[in-house]
Amino acid sequence: MNKEGTVDSKLLFRSCKVLTHEAGHLFGIRHCTFYECLMCGCNHLQEFDKRPMYLCPVDLRKLQSSLKFDVAVRYKHLLEVVRDFGWEELTSFFHTRLTELVGDYTKCSPVEAERKTTANKSATTRTRPNEKSAATTATKNKNKKVQSLSPSPAVAERKKQRNRSRASK
């Protein structure tokens, strides 16, 4: 705290940065070697201050795989937090990402944002041979809610075997 009894803005920013970096480790994310992002390792304060306070696409996907969240909804909530703290650089970053994902996010509720990102993902999903694309699945299941990420065929088969063995016990 400073002399007036308030928390220094830079101290708060650094503390949040360390906390989010360490929380990333709790979810199994190691130091990043792909991009300059929140999960890069640092050896001194100047290096730490140069790193951004957001995840790269690789580490964001790792976190999403672990927590099963919608990226647009997460960005919308993070945008509200960084605006409250007055962190302009991060506000700009999350605003840009949200606009790229859902267009005019200010008119969307989190549920609408989730629907838009699911539609965008299914329209741009690349597939491997012998795998169904999310767009094909969405077309066949118009009345069902489509998950943005589906397990691979091998994972689905293991789940079926596990369920069969549990049922036989």
PDB file of N, CA and C in Angstrom, residues 1-12:
ATOM      1  N   MET A   1       0.841  -1.180   0.000  1.00  0.00           N
ATOM      2  CA  MET A   1       0.000   0.000   0.000  1.00  0.00           C
ATOM      3  C   MET A   1       0.885   1.242   0.000  1.00  0.00           C
ATOM      4  N   ASN A   2       0.348   2.305  -0.561  1.00  0.00           N
ATOM      5  CA  ASN A   2       1.095   3.558  -0.548  1.00  0.00           C
ATOM      6  C   ASN A   2       0.722   4.370   0.696  1.00  0.00           C
ATOM      7  N   LYS A   3       1.222   5.593   0.785  1.00  0.00           N
ATOM      8  CA  LYS A   3       1.018   6.421   1.984  1.00  0.00           C
ATOM      9  C   LYS A   3      -0.452   6.745   2.234  1.00  0.00           C
ATOM     10  N   GLU A   4      -1.261   6.818   1.166  1.00  0.00           N
ATOM     11  CA  GLU A   4      -2.684   7.143   1.323  1.00  0.00           C
ATOM     12  C   GLU A   4      -3.509   5.933   1.744  1.00  0.00           C
ATOM     13  N   GLY A   5      -2.890   4.771   1.844  1.00  0.00           N
ATOM     14  CA  GLY A   5      -3.618   3.573   2.250  1.00  0.00           C
ATOM     15  C   GLY A   5      -4.305   2.849   1.112  1.00  0.00           C
ATOM     16  N   THR A   6      -3.995   3.201  -0.143  1.00  0.00           N
ATOM     17  CA  THR A   6      -4.587   2.521  -1.290  1.00  0.00           C
ATOM     18  C   THR A   6      -3.532   1.635  -1.944  1.00  0.00           C
ATOM     19  N   VAL A   7      -3.992   0.640  -2.645  1.00  0.00           N
ATOM     20  CA  VAL A   7      -3.084  -0.278  -3.317  1.00  0.00           C
ATOM     21  C   VAL A   7      -2.537   0.390  -4.574  1.00  0.00           C
ATOM     22  N   ASP A   8      -1.240   0.301  -4.747  1.00  0.00           N
ATOM     23  CA  ASP A   8      -0.587   0.845  -5.925  1.00  0.00           C
ATOM     24  C   ASP A   8      -1.058   0.075  -7.161  1.00  0.00           C
ATOM     25  N   SER A   9      -1.390   0.788  -8.238  1.00  0.00           N
ATOM     26  CA  SER A   9      -1.923   0.173  -9.446  1.00  0.00           C
ATOM     27  C   SER A   9      -0.936  -0.822 -10.064  1.00  0.00           C
ATOM     28  N   LYS A  10       0.335  -0.464 -10.093  1.00  0.00           N
ATOM     29  CA  LYS A  10       1.339  -1.353 -10.680  1.00  0.00           C
ATOM     30  C   LYS A  10       1.505  -2.619  -9.839  1.00  0.00           C
ATOM     31  N   LEU A  11       1.460  -2.459  -8.524  1.00  0.00           N
ATOM     32  CA  LEU A  11       1.552  -3.612  -7.629  1.00  0.00           C
ATOM     33  C   LEU A  11       0.356  -4.538  -7.828  1.00  0.00           C
ATOM     34  N   LEU A  12      -0.827  -3.969  -7.958  1.00  0.00           N
ATOM     35  CA  LEU A  12      -2.031  -4.765  -8.181  1.00  0.00           C
ATOM     36  C   LEU A  12      -1.945  -5.517  -9.509  1.00  0.00           C
TER      37      LEU A  12
END
